[in-house]
PDB file of C-alpha atoms in Angstrom:
ATOM      1  CA  MET A   1       0.000   0.000   0.000  1.00 38.00           C
ATOM      2  CA  SER A   2       1.213   3.512  -0.710  1.00 37.00           C
ATOM      3  CA  LEU A   3       2.647   5.365   2.267  1.00 37.00           C
ATOM      4  CA  LEU A   4       2.837   8.822   0.690  1.00 38.00           C
ATOM      5  CA  LYS A   5       2.255  11.422   3.381  1.00 39.00           C
ATOM      6  CA  PRO A   6      -0.071  14.310   2.424  1.00 40.00           C
ATOM      7  CA  THR A   7       1.621  17.708   2.303  1.00 41.00           C
ATOM      8  CA  ARG A   8       0.717  20.574   4.592  1.00 38.00           C
ATOM      9  CA  ARG A   9      -0.856  22.287   1.579  1.00 41.00           C
ATOM     10  CA  ASP A  10      -3.076  19.229   1.013  1.00 41.00           C
ATOM     11  CA  LEU A  11      -4.209  19.262   4.635  1.00 34.00           C
ATOM     12  CA  LEU A  12      -4.964  22.984   4.617  1.00 36.00           C
ATOM     13  CA  ARG A  13      -6.954  22.581   1.410  1.00 39.00           C
ATOM     14  CA  LEU A  14      -9.040  19.804   2.938  1.00 36.00           C
ATOM     15  CA  ALA A  15      -9.634  21.804   6.094  1.00 36.00           C
ATOM     16  CA  ALA A  16     -10.788  24.787   4.049  1.00 36.00           C
ATOM     17  CA  ALA A  17     -13.126  22.584   2.039  1.00 37.00           C
ATOM     18  CA  ALA A  18     -14.711  21.140   5.188  1.00 36.00           C
ATOM     19  CA  PRO A  19     -14.226  23.605   8.077  1.00 34.00           C
ATOM     20  CA  ALA A  20     -16.620  21.685  10.316  1.00 33.00           C
ATOM     21  CA  PHE A  21     -14.027  18.922  10.602  1.00 30.00           C
ATOM     22  CA  ALA A  22     -10.960  21.130  11.122  1.00 33.00           C
ATOM     23  CA  MET A  23     -11.061  20.423  14.843  1.00 34.00           C
ATOM     24  CA  PRO A  24      -8.142  20.035  17.261  1.00 38.00           C
ATOM     25  CA  ALA A  25      -6.240  16.764  17.017  1.00 40.00           C
ATOM     26  CA  ALA A  26      -7.295  15.715  20.495  1.00 37.00           C
ATOM     27  CA  ALA A  27     -10.944  15.900  19.455  1.00 39.00           C
ATOM     28  CA  ARG A  28     -10.402  14.116  16.154  1.00 46.00           C
ATOM     29  CA  ALA A  29      -8.686  10.943  17.210  1.00 52.00           C
ATOM     30  CA  ALA A  30      -9.434   8.156  19.650  1.00 53.00           C
ATOM     31  CA  ILE A  31      -5.858   6.947  20.051  1.00 59.00           C
ATOM     32  CA  LEU A  32      -4.556   6.734  23.606  1.00 71.00           C
ATOM     33  CA  THR A  33      -0.907   6.873  24.580  1.00 76.00           C
ATOM     34  CA  PRO A  34       0.692   3.440  25.148  1.00 75.00           C
ATOM     35  CA  PRO A  35       2.315   2.663  28.492  1.00 82.00           C
ATOM     36  CA  ASP A  36       6.053   2.544  29.105  1.00 80.00           C
ATOM     37  CA  GLY A  37       7.221  -0.884  28.026  1.00 76.00           C
ATOM     38  CA  GLY A  38       4.378  -1.401  25.572  1.00 77.00           C
ATOM     39  CA  ASN A  39       1.364  -3.701  25.666  1.00 82.00           C
ATOM     40  CA  ALA A  40       0.814  -7.412  25.156  1.00 84.00           C
ATOM     41  CA  SER A  41       1.744  -8.646  21.684  1.00 93.00           C
ATOM     42  CA  GLN A  42      -0.276 -11.884  21.654  1.00 95.00           C
ATOM     43  CA  PHE A  43      -3.872 -12.976  22.223  1.00 95.00           C
ATOM     44  CA  ARG A  44      -4.936 -16.619  22.647  1.00 96.00           C
ATOM     45  CA  PHE A  45      -8.225 -18.471  22.316  1.00 97.00           C
ATOM     46  CA  THR A  46      -9.615 -21.810  21.190  1.00 97.00           C
ATOM     47  CA  LEU A  47     -11.793 -22.600  18.195  1.00 97.00           C
ATOM     48  CA  GLY A  48     -13.110 -26.140  18.555  1.00 97.00           C
ATOM     49  CA  GLU A  49      -9.948 -28.242  18.767  1.00 98.00           C
ATOM     50  CA  ALA A  50      -7.784 -25.476  17.281  1.00 98.00           C
ATOM     51  CA  GLN A  51      -5.458 -23.471  19.494  1.00 98.00           C
ATOM     52  CA  VAL A  52      -5.245 -19.967  18.068  1.00 98.00           C
ATOM     53  CA  THR A  53      -2.786 -17.175  18.824  1.00 98.00           C
ATOM     54  CA  ILE A  54      -2.864 -13.694  17.333  1.00 98.00           C
ATOM     55  CA  VAL A  55       0.672 -12.284  17.246  1.00 98.00           C
ATOM     56  CA  SER A  56       1.545  -8.691  16.365  1.00 98.00           C
ATOM     57  CA  ASP A  57       4.285  -7.595  13.985  1.00 98.00           C
ATOM     58  CA  GLY A  58       4.010  -4.011  15.248  1.00 97.00           C
ATOM     59  CA  TYR A  59       2.262  -1.059  13.646  1.00 96.00           C
ATOM     60  CA  PHE A  60       2.680   1.765  11.143  1.00 95.00           C
ATOM     61  CA  SER A  61       0.953   4.929  10.047  1.00 93.00           C
ATOM     62  CA  VAL A  62      -0.999   5.343   6.805  1.00 90.00           C
ATOM     63  CA  PRO A  63      -2.215   8.620   5.259  1.00 93.00           C
ATOM     64  CA  MET A  64      -5.980   8.894   5.550  1.00 94.00           C
ATOM     65  CA  SER A  65      -6.053  10.759   2.248  1.00 93.00           C
ATOM     66  CA  GLY A  66      -5.836   7.347   0.569  1.00 94.00           C
ATOM     67  CA  GLN A  67      -8.981   6.036   2.268  1.00 94.00           C
ATOM     68  CA  ALA A  68     -12.379   5.951   0.521  1.00 97.00           C
ATOM     69  CA  ILE A  69     -11.140   7.548  -2.680  1.00 97.00           C
ATOM     70  CA  ASN A  70     -14.451   6.860  -4.449  1.00 97.00           C
ATOM     71  CA  ALA A  71     -16.452   8.750  -1.804  1.00 97.00           C
ATOM     72  CA  SER A  72     -16.990  12.481  -1.796  1.00 97.00           C
ATOM     73  CA  GLU A  73     -14.526  14.431   0.316  1.00 96.00           C
ATOM     74  CA  ALA A  74     -17.343  15.708   2.514  1.00 97.00           C
ATOM     75  CA  ASP A  75     -18.674  12.189   3.137  1.00 97.00           C
ATOM     76  CA  ARG A  76     -15.203  10.828   3.838  1.00 96.00           C
ATOM     77  CA  LEU A  77     -14.302  13.552   6.318  1.00 96.00           C
ATOM     78  CA  SER A  78     -17.708  13.363   7.952  1.00 97.00           C
ATOM     79  CA  PHE A  79     -17.314   9.617   8.506  1.00 97.00           C
ATOM     80  CA  LEU A  80     -13.827  10.042   9.982  1.00 96.00           C
ATOM     81  CA  ALA A  81     -14.984  12.771  12.354  1.00 95.00           C
ATOM     82  CA  GLU A  82     -18.069  10.815  13.422  1.00 95.00           C
ATOM     83  CA  HIS A  83     -15.910   7.812  14.312  1.00 94.00           C
ATOM     84  CA  TYR A  84     -13.134   9.744  16.084  1.00 92.00           C
ATOM     85  CA  LEU A  85     -10.615   8.934  13.371  1.00 92.00           C
ATOM     86  CA  ASP A  86      -7.757  11.303  12.603  1.00 92.00           C
ATOM     87  CA  PRO A  87      -8.228  12.694   9.064  1.00 94.00           C
ATOM     88  CA  GLU A  88      -4.476  12.916   8.556  1.00 93.00           C
ATOM     89  CA  ALA A  89      -2.900   9.645   9.663  1.00 92.00           C
ATOM     90  CA  GLY A  90      -4.271   6.244  10.566  1.00 91.00           C
ATOM     91  CA  TYR A  91      -2.765   3.745  13.025  1.00 92.00           C
ATOM     92  CA  SER A  92      -2.464   0.391  11.323  1.00 95.00           C
ATOM     93  CA  HIS A  93      -2.017  -2.790  13.370  1.00 97.00           C
ATOM     94  CA  THR A  94      -0.528  -6.022  11.997  1.00 98.00           C
ATOM     95  CA  ASN A  95      -2.290  -9.107  13.389  1.00 98.00           C
ATOM     96  CA  HIS A  96      -0.873 -12.490  12.417  1.00 98.00           C
ATOM     97  CA  LEU A  97      -2.817 -15.711  12.788  1.00 98.00           C
ATOM     98  CA  TYR A  98      -0.979 -18.704  14.236  1.00 98.00           C
ATOM     99  CA  VAL A  99      -2.977 -21.950  14.441  1.00 98.00           C
ATOM    100  CA  GLU A 100      -2.212 -25.296  16.036  1.00 98.00           C
ATOM    101  CA  LEU A 101      -4.610 -27.949  14.741  1.00 98.00           C
ATOM    102  CA  GLY A 102      -3.703 -31.615  14.654  1.00 97.00           C
ATOM    103  CA  GLU A 103      -0.114 -31.896  13.456  1.00 97.00           C
ATOM    104  CA  ALA A 104      -0.220 -28.534  11.664  1.00 98.00           C
ATOM    105  CA  ARG A 105       1.404 -25.362  12.974  1.00 98.00           C
ATOM    106  CA  VAL A 106       0.290 -22.670  10.542  1.00 98.00           C
ATOM    107  CA  LEU A 107       1.371 -19.021  10.377  1.00 98.00           C
ATOM    108  CA  VAL A 108      -0.417 -16.547   8.124  1.00 98.00           C
ATOM    109  CA  ASP A 109       1.942 -13.951   6.619  1.00 98.00           C
ATOM    110  CA  VAL A 110       5.453 -13.142   7.809  1.00 98.00           C
ATOM    111  CA  GLY A 111       5.365  -9.397   8.456  1.00 98.00           C
ATOM    112  CA  SER A 112       7.766  -6.811   7.090  1.00 96.00           C
ATOM    113  CA  GLY A 113      11.023  -7.853   8.720  1.00 96.00           C
ATOM    114  CA  SER A 114      13.828  -5.300   8.909  1.00 93.00           C
ATOM    115  CA  ARG A 115      13.406  -3.951   5.394  1.00 89.00           C
ATOM    116  CA  TRP A 116      10.488  -1.563   5.696  1.00 91.00           C
ATOM    117  CA  ILE A 117       9.299   0.451   8.727  1.00 91.00           C
ATOM    118  CA  ASP A 118      11.018   0.502  12.095  1.00 92.00           C
ATOM    119  CA  THR A 119       7.758   0.306  14.087  1.00 95.00           C
ATOM    120  CA  ALA A 120       6.965  -3.049  12.468  1.00 97.00           C
ATOM    121  CA  GLY A 121       9.070  -6.148  11.864  1.00 96.00           C
ATOM    122  CA  GLN A 122       8.590  -7.515  15.387  1.00 96.00           C
ATOM    123  CA  LEU A 123       6.935 -10.831  14.503  1.00 97.00           C
ATOM    124  CA  THR A 124       9.760 -13.268  15.258  1.00 96.00           C
ATOM    125  CA  GLY A 125      10.490 -11.719  18.639  1.00 95.00           C
ATOM    126  CA  ASN A 126       6.806 -11.685  19.522  1.00 97.00           C
ATOM    127  CA  LEU A 127       6.399 -15.315  18.453  1.00 97.00           C
ATOM    128  CA  GLU A 128       9.180 -16.300  20.804  1.00 95.00           C
ATOM    129  CA  ALA A 129       7.691 -14.151  23.589  1.00 95.00           C
ATOM    130  CA  ALA A 130       4.448 -16.101  23.087  1.00 96.00           C
ATOM    131  CA  GLY A 131       6.330 -19.393  23.510  1.00 96.00           C
ATOM    132  CA  ILE A 132       6.006 -20.311  19.822  1.00 97.00           C
ATOM    133  CA  ASP A 133       9.046 -22.040  18.351  1.00 94.00           C
ATOM    134  CA  PRO A 134       9.649 -20.647  14.834  1.00 92.00           C
ATOM    135  CA  ALA A 135      11.380 -23.901  13.914  1.00 93.00           C
ATOM    136  CA  GLY A 136       8.172 -25.814  14.652  1.00 96.00           C
ATOM    137  CA  ILE A 137       6.040 -23.953  12.110  1.00 97.00           C
ATOM    138  CA  THR A 138       4.933 -26.428   9.438  1.00 98.00           C
ATOM    139  CA  HIS A 139       3.103 -24.116   7.010  1.00 98.00           C
ATOM    140  CA  VAL A 140       3.412 -20.436   6.094  1.00 98.00           C
ATOM    141  CA  VAL A 141       0.483 -18.972   4.158  1.00 98.00           C
ATOM    142  CA  ILE A 142       1.013 -15.662   2.351  1.00 98.00           C
ATOM    143  CA  THR A 143      -2.234 -13.787   1.722  1.00 98.00           C
ATOM    144  CA  HIS A 144      -0.543 -11.397  -0.709  1.00 98.00           C
ATOM    145  CA  ALA A 145       2.875  -9.981  -1.487  1.00 98.00           C
ATOM    146  CA  HIS A 146       2.700  -6.444  -0.086  1.00 98.00           C
ATOM    147  CA  PRO A 147       5.672  -5.368   2.086  1.00 97.00           C
ATOM    148  CA  ASP A 148       3.980  -5.737   5.472  1.00 97.00           C
ATOM    149  CA  HIS A 149       2.926  -9.302   4.654  1.00 98.00           C
ATOM    150  CA  ILE A 150       5.942 -10.859   2.931  1.00 98.00           C
ATOM    151  CA  TRP A 151       9.132  -8.797   3.348  1.00 98.00           C
ATOM    152  CA  GLY A 152       9.818 -10.557   6.658  1.00 97.00           C
ATOM    153  CA  ILE A 153      10.309 -13.875   4.863  1.00 97.00           C
ATOM    154  CA  ARG A 154      14.118 -13.697   5.140  1.00 96.00           C
ATOM    155  CA  ASP A 155      16.643 -12.474   7.670  1.00 93.00           C
ATOM    156  CA  ASP A 156      19.446  -9.947   7.209  1.00 90.00           C
ATOM    157  CA  PHE A 157      21.575 -12.698   5.653  1.00 91.00           C
ATOM    158  CA  ASP A 158      18.847 -13.483   3.076  1.00 92.00           C
ATOM    159  CA  GLU A 159      18.092 -16.821   4.742  1.00 93.00           C
ATOM    160  CA  PRO A 160      14.442 -17.891   5.179  1.00 95.00           C
ATOM    161  CA  ILE A 161      13.125 -17.234   8.699  1.00 94.00           C
ATOM    162  CA  PHE A 162      11.122 -20.465   8.781  1.00 95.00           C
ATOM    163  CA  PRO A 163      13.284 -22.806   6.697  1.00 91.00           C
ATOM    164  CA  ASP A 164      11.397 -26.052   7.348  1.00 93.00           C
ATOM    165  CA  ALA A 165       7.879 -24.783   6.609  1.00 97.00           C
ATOM    166  CA  GLU A 166       5.836 -25.325   3.472  1.00 98.00           C
ATOM    167  CA  TYR A 167       5.252 -21.922   1.849  1.00 98.00           C
ATOM    168  CA  ILE A 168       1.894 -21.372   0.173  1.00 98.00           C
ATOM    169  CA  ILE A 169       0.615 -18.491  -1.952  1.00 98.00           C
ATOM    170  CA  GLY A 170      -2.133 -18.096  -4.540  1.00 98.00           C
ATOM    171  CA  THR A 171      -1.127 -19.025  -8.084  1.00 98.00           C
ATOM    172  CA  HIS A 172      -2.493 -15.800  -9.545  1.00 98.00           C
ATOM    173  CA  GLU A 173      -0.780 -13.712  -6.864  1.00 98.00           C
ATOM    174  CA  TYR A 174       2.576 -15.323  -7.555  1.00 98.00           C
ATOM    175  CA  ASP A 175       2.228 -15.035 -11.315  1.00 98.00           C
ATOM    176  CA  TRP A 176       1.210 -11.370 -11.160  1.00 98.00           C
ATOM    177  CA  TRP A 177       4.234 -10.234  -9.148  1.00 98.00           C
ATOM    178  CA  MET A 178       6.653 -12.421 -11.097  1.00 98.00           C
ATOM    179  CA  GLN A 179       5.618 -11.335 -14.589  1.00 97.00           C
ATOM    180  CA  ASP A 180       8.424  -9.943 -16.754  1.00 96.00           C
ATOM    181  CA  GLY A 181       8.780  -6.174 -16.813  1.00 96.00           C
ATOM    182  CA  LEU A 182       6.171  -5.445 -14.139  1.00 97.00           C
ATOM    183  CA  VAL A 183       8.461  -3.034 -12.309  1.00 96.00           C
ATOM    184  CA  ASP A 184       8.618  -0.814 -15.389  1.00 95.00           C
ATOM    185  CA  ARG A 185       4.835  -0.745 -15.844  1.00 95.00           C
ATOM    186  CA  VAL A 186       3.722   0.289 -12.364  1.00 94.00           C
ATOM    187  CA  ASP A 187       3.657   3.775 -10.894  1.00 91.00           C
ATOM    188  CA  PRO A 188       7.125   4.824  -9.647  1.00 92.00           C
ATOM    189  CA  THR A 189       5.762   4.931  -6.072  1.00 88.00           C
ATOM    190  CA  ARG A 190       4.960   1.199  -6.357  1.00 92.00           C
ATOM    191  CA  GLN A 191       8.225   0.047  -7.923  1.00 95.00           C
ATOM    192  CA  GLN A 192       9.831  -0.760  -4.565  1.00 95.00           C
ATOM    193  CA  PHE A 193       6.824  -2.977  -3.822  1.00 96.00           C
ATOM    194  CA  VAL A 194       7.484  -5.006  -6.962  1.00 97.00           C
ATOM    195  CA  VAL A 195      11.209  -5.337  -6.302  1.00 97.00           C
ATOM    196  CA  GLY A 196      10.571  -6.349  -2.694  1.00 97.00           C
ATOM    197  CA  ALA A 197       7.912  -8.885  -3.672  1.00 98.00           C
ATOM    198  CA  VAL A 198      10.122 -10.495  -6.313  1.00 97.00           C
ATOM    199  CA  ASN A 199      13.104 -10.666  -3.960  1.00 97.00           C
ATOM    200  CA  SER A 200      10.938 -12.215  -1.248  1.00 97.00           C
ATOM    201  CA  LEU A 201       9.365 -14.774  -3.574  1.00 98.00           C
ATOM    202  CA  GLN A 202      12.811 -15.729  -4.865  1.00 97.00           C
ATOM    203  CA  THR A 203      14.353 -16.252  -1.421  1.00 96.00           C
ATOM    204  CA  ASP A 204      16.999 -18.974  -1.687  1.00 94.00           C
ATOM    205  CA  GLY A 205      15.985 -22.310  -0.230  1.00 91.00           C
ATOM    206  CA  LEU A 206      12.218 -21.854  -0.571  1.00 93.00           C
ATOM    207  CA  GLU A 207       9.900 -23.879  -2.754  1.00 92.00           C
ATOM    208  CA  TRP A 208       6.417 -22.480  -3.218  1.00 97.00           C
ATOM    209  CA  THR A 209       3.132 -24.343  -3.256  1.00 98.00           C
ATOM    210  CA  LEU A 210       0.920 -22.384  -5.655  1.00 98.00           C
ATOM    211  CA  ALA A 211      -2.692 -22.627  -4.561  1.00 98.00           C
ATOM    212  CA  GLN A 212      -6.136 -22.186  -6.068  1.00 98.00           C
ATOM    213  CA  ASP A 213      -9.408 -21.300  -4.365  1.00 98.00           C
ATOM    214  CA  GLY A 214     -10.340 -24.082  -1.928  1.00 98.00           C
ATOM    215  CA  HIS A 215      -6.783 -25.327  -1.431  1.00 98.00           C
ATOM    216  CA  VAL A 216      -6.480 -27.388   1.765  1.00 98.00           C
ATOM    217  CA  VAL A 217      -3.426 -26.266   3.708  1.00 98.00           C
ATOM    218  CA  ALA A 218      -3.969 -28.961   6.350  1.00 98.00           C
ATOM    219  CA  PRO A 219      -7.080 -30.665   7.725  1.00 98.00           C
ATOM    220  CA  GLY A 220      -9.419 -27.923   8.919  1.00 98.00           C
ATOM    221  CA  LEU A 221      -7.593 -25.110   7.119  1.00 98.00           C
ATOM    222  CA  ARG A 222      -8.435 -24.010   3.583  1.00 98.00           C
ATOM    223  CA  LEU A 223      -7.797 -21.024   1.347  1.00 98.00           C
ATOM    224  CA  VAL A 224     -10.480 -18.801  -0.153  1.00 98.00           C
ATOM    225  CA  ALA A 225      -9.807 -16.552  -3.146  1.00 98.00           C
ATOM    226  CA  THR A 226     -10.467 -12.928  -2.161  1.00 98.00           C
ATOM    227  CA  PRO A 227      -9.102 -10.846  -5.059  1.00 98.00           C
ATOM    228  CA  GLY A 228      -9.201  -7.088  -5.437  1.00 98.00           C
ATOM    229  CA  HIS A 229      -6.727  -5.633  -2.967  1.00 98.00           C
ATOM    230  CA  THR A 230      -4.170  -7.520  -5.029  1.00 98.00           C
ATOM    231  CA  PRO A 231      -4.941  -9.645  -8.110  1.00 98.00           C
ATOM    232  CA  GLY A 232      -4.494 -12.986  -6.341  1.00 98.00           C
ATOM    233  CA  HIS A 233      -5.224 -12.173  -2.716  1.00 98.00           C
ATOM    234  CA  MET A 234      -6.160 -15.175  -0.531  1.00 98.00           C
ATOM    235  CA  SER A 235      -7.803 -15.556   2.885  1.00 98.00           C
ATOM    236  CA  LEU A 236      -7.596 -18.537   5.232  1.00 98.00           C
ATOM    237  CA  VAL A 237     -10.563 -20.285   6.884  1.00 98.00           C
ATOM    238  CA  VAL A 238     -10.036 -22.329  10.044  1.00 98.00           C
ATOM    239  CA  GLU A 239     -12.816 -24.799  10.880  1.00 98.00           C
ATOM    240  CA  SER A 240     -12.989 -27.049  13.932  1.00 98.00           C
ATOM    241  CA  GLY A 241     -15.765 -28.336  16.141  1.00 97.00           C
ATOM    242  CA  GLY A 242     -18.452 -26.637  14.069  1.00 96.00           C
ATOM    243  CA  GLN A 243     -16.813 -23.218  14.502  1.00 97.00           C
ATOM    244  CA  GLN A 244     -15.103 -21.100  11.842  1.00 98.00           C
ATOM    245  CA  LEU A 245     -12.643 -18.217  11.729  1.00 98.00           C
ATOM    246  CA  MET A 246     -11.465 -16.413   8.613  1.00 98.00           C
ATOM    247  CA  ALA A 247      -8.161 -14.544   8.448  1.00 98.00           C
ATOM    248  CA  LEU A 248      -9.078 -11.789   6.005  1.00 98.00           C
ATOM    249  CA  GLY A 249      -5.618 -10.493   5.164  1.00 98.00           C
ATOM    250  CA  ASP A 250      -6.248  -7.106   3.538  1.00 98.00           C
ATOM    251  CA  ALA A 251      -9.580  -8.020   1.965  1.00 98.00           C
ATOM    252  CA  MET A 252     -10.796  -5.695   4.728  1.00 97.00           C
ATOM    253  CA  SER A 253      -8.555  -3.228   6.529  1.00 96.00           C
ATOM    254  CA  ASN A 254     -10.813  -1.000   8.648  1.00 96.00           C
ATOM    255  CA  PRO A 255     -13.478  -2.432  10.986  1.00 97.00           C
ATOM    256  CA  LEU A 256     -15.482   0.786  10.926  1.00 97.00           C
ATOM    257  CA  MET A 257     -15.342   1.999   7.334  1.00 97.00           C
ATOM    258  CA  ASN A 258     -15.294  -1.381   5.567  1.00 98.00           C
ATOM    259  CA  PHE A 259     -18.385  -2.568   7.447  1.00 98.00           C
ATOM    260  CA  ALA A 260     -20.502   0.595   7.422  1.00 98.00           C
ATOM    261  CA  LYS A 261     -19.369   1.656   3.916  1.00 98.00           C
ATOM    262  CA  PRO A 262     -18.413  -1.620   2.200  1.00 98.00           C
ATOM    263  CA  ASP A 263     -18.459  -0.085  -1.282  1.00 98.00           C
ATOM    264  CA  TRP A 264     -15.767   2.470  -0.495  1.00 98.00           C
ATOM    265  CA  PHE A 265     -12.262   1.465  -1.518  1.00 97.00           C
ATOM    266  CA  ASN A 266      -8.747   2.782  -1.063  1.00 96.00           C
ATOM    267  CA  SER A 267      -5.869   4.020  -3.198  1.00 95.00           C
ATOM    268  CA  PHE A 268      -3.800   0.946  -2.286  1.00 94.00           C
ATOM    269  CA  ASP A 269      -6.443  -1.481  -3.589  1.00 97.00           C
ATOM    270  CA  HIS A 270      -5.277  -2.810  -6.953  1.00 96.00           C
ATOM    271  CA  ASP A 271      -8.834  -3.060  -8.295  1.00 97.00           C
ATOM    272  CA  GLY A 272     -11.195  -0.968  -6.193  1.00 97.00           C
ATOM    273  CA  GLU A 273     -14.460  -2.205  -7.655  1.00 98.00           C
ATOM    274  CA  ARG A 274     -13.418  -5.826  -7.286  1.00 98.00           C
ATOM    275  CA  THR A 275     -12.212  -5.179  -3.739  1.00 98.00           C
ATOM    276  CA  ALA A 276     -15.654  -3.830  -2.825  1.00 98.00           C
ATOM    277  CA  ALA A 277     -17.432  -6.765  -4.497  1.00 98.00           C
ATOM    278  CA  THR A 278     -15.217  -9.285  -2.680  1.00 98.00           C
ATOM    279  CA  ARG A 279     -15.783  -7.462   0.608  1.00 98.00           C
ATOM    280  CA  ARG A 280     -19.573  -7.584   0.281  1.00 98.00           C
ATOM    281  CA  LYS A 281     -19.414 -11.290  -0.521  1.00 98.00           C
ATOM    282  CA  LEU A 282     -17.262 -11.948   2.537  1.00 98.00           C
ATOM    283  CA  LEU A 283     -19.462  -9.860   4.828  1.00 98.00           C
ATOM    284  CA  ASP A 284     -22.614 -11.601   3.605  1.00 98.00           C
ATOM    285  CA  MET A 285     -21.023 -15.021   4.095  1.00 97.00           C
ATOM    286  CA  ALA A 286     -19.563 -14.260   7.527  1.00 98.00           C
ATOM    287  CA  ALA A 287     -22.847 -12.828   8.782  1.00 98.00           C
ATOM    288  CA  ALA A 288     -25.004 -15.646   7.381  1.00 97.00           C
ATOM    289  CA  ASP A 289     -22.722 -18.483   8.542  1.00 97.00           C
ATOM    290  CA  ARG A 290     -21.625 -16.780  11.779  1.00 96.00           C
ATOM    291  CA  ILE A 291     -17.956 -16.990  10.813  1.00 98.00           C
ATOM    292  CA  ALA A 292     -15.625 -15.085  13.108  1.00 98.00           C
ATOM    293  CA  VAL A 293     -13.175 -12.828  11.270  1.00 98.00           C
ATOM    294  CA  LEU A 294      -9.646 -11.576  11.832  1.00 98.00           C
ATOM    295  CA  GLY A 295      -8.603  -8.305  10.220  1.00 98.00           C
ATOM    296  CA  TYR A 296      -4.877  -7.953   9.724  1.00 98.00           C
ATOM    297  CA  HIS A 297      -5.027  -4.189  10.189  1.00 98.00           C
ATOM    298  CA  PHE A 298      -7.935  -4.070  12.668  1.00 97.00           C
ATOM    299  CA  PRO A 299      -7.171  -2.808  16.186  1.00 95.00           C
ATOM    300  CA  PHE A 300      -5.345  -5.588  18.013  1.00 96.00           C
ATOM    301  CA  PRO A 301      -6.220  -8.407  18.373  1.00 96.00           C
ATOM    302  CA  GLY A 302      -8.538  -7.810  15.412  1.00 97.00           C
ATOM    303  CA  VAL A 303     -10.955 -10.707  16.036  1.00 98.00           C
ATOM    304  CA  GLY A 304     -14.724 -10.342  16.001  1.00 98.00           C
ATOM    305  CA  HIS A 305     -18.028 -11.031  14.315  1.00 98.00           C
ATOM    306  CA  VAL A 306     -20.070  -9.539  11.475  1.00 98.00           C
ATOM    307  CA  LYS A 307     -23.513  -8.158  12.260  1.00 98.00           C
ATOM    308  CA  PRO A 308     -25.839  -7.208   9.371  1.00 97.00           C
ATOM    309  CA  ARG A 309     -27.528  -3.816   9.633  1.00 95.00           C
ATOM    310  CA  GLY A 310     -29.855  -3.455   6.673  1.00 95.00           C
ATOM    311  CA  ASP A 311     -27.704  -3.124   3.570  1.00 95.00           C
ATOM    312  CA  VAL A 312     -24.496  -2.608   5.549  1.00 97.00           C
ATOM    313  CA  PHE A 313     -22.734  -4.248   8.475  1.00 98.00           C
ATOM    314  CA  GLU A 314     -21.207  -3.728  11.881  1.00 98.00           C
ATOM    315  CA  PHE A 315     -18.065  -5.248  13.407  1.00 98.00           C
ATOM    316  CA  ILE A 316     -18.606  -6.757  16.865  1.00 98.00           C
ATOM    317  CA  PRO A 317     -15.235  -7.243  18.599  1.00 97.00           C
ATOM    318  CA  ALA A 318     -14.746 -10.566  20.347  1.00 94.00           C
ATOM    319  CA  ILE A 319     -14.694 -10.408  24.144  1.00 90.00           C
ATOM    320  CA  TRP A 320     -11.209 -10.638  25.590  1.00 84.00           C
ATOM    321  CA  GLN A 321     -11.332 -13.521  28.075  1.00 84.00           C
ATOM    322  CA  PHE A 322      -8.697 -13.929  30.788  1.00 83.00           C
TER     323      PHE A 322
END
């Protein structure tokens, strides 16, 4: 996703266009200051026979100017103000799914490693803090090849972080990033994304399993095609004991906007219209089948349920149980 920061001139122009929302920062945002030493980086629960841990890779800031680019500026700013969201910069979490089910030890995405933003790249340390042995991971599923999801695949010596795991990615996702000459056809602001994706996918010592919709990673874990954000984006469904959880990846990235305004899309969605169509399909399915969802960029731990509200939806966070 693009991390271009809006200029001061851009912000002043937006404030002039919508003076009702040019309020002090303290009134705009609902972000509280973290404590010294930070907060917990893992969250555990069970799903049938599955043992589930959500592990953070850290966080980063995204410009809110790239949100809801197909909405009017007045509607976008009104929504942000109504929901106590800063109109300038958003706080983006990074919630990784780790599942133990049967013999499988499955990790979804590998974070950004040391090659992107210094507030992220904390996954391996947080896995170890959670008592999870990286060497015991049997499967690594990559939802898509954006920096915050795949650049952490190798260490500073270009060795794979999880050398004994089976690595799985959607066929279409792999083929899109690996096509000849792609770096010269994308916008210059996206060229580093292409180079980083190719380098990650070509990490020495890795062999990729290229998956289609419905691919079974291990018993009780299957992939669902959720294209739009990237051409071959995939999500993972965990099913055990009659219960289901779907790791959405970036098929949804905001638990307020994506649910209440599912047809709005962002500048970092490869195909905005398809992203919105995929999102509506997922929301309908999750609400009808009572599938719990995990949003990679939702506020940590990012797990909850989908409640229909007429033609739109509402995210109901799961209760944190001690």
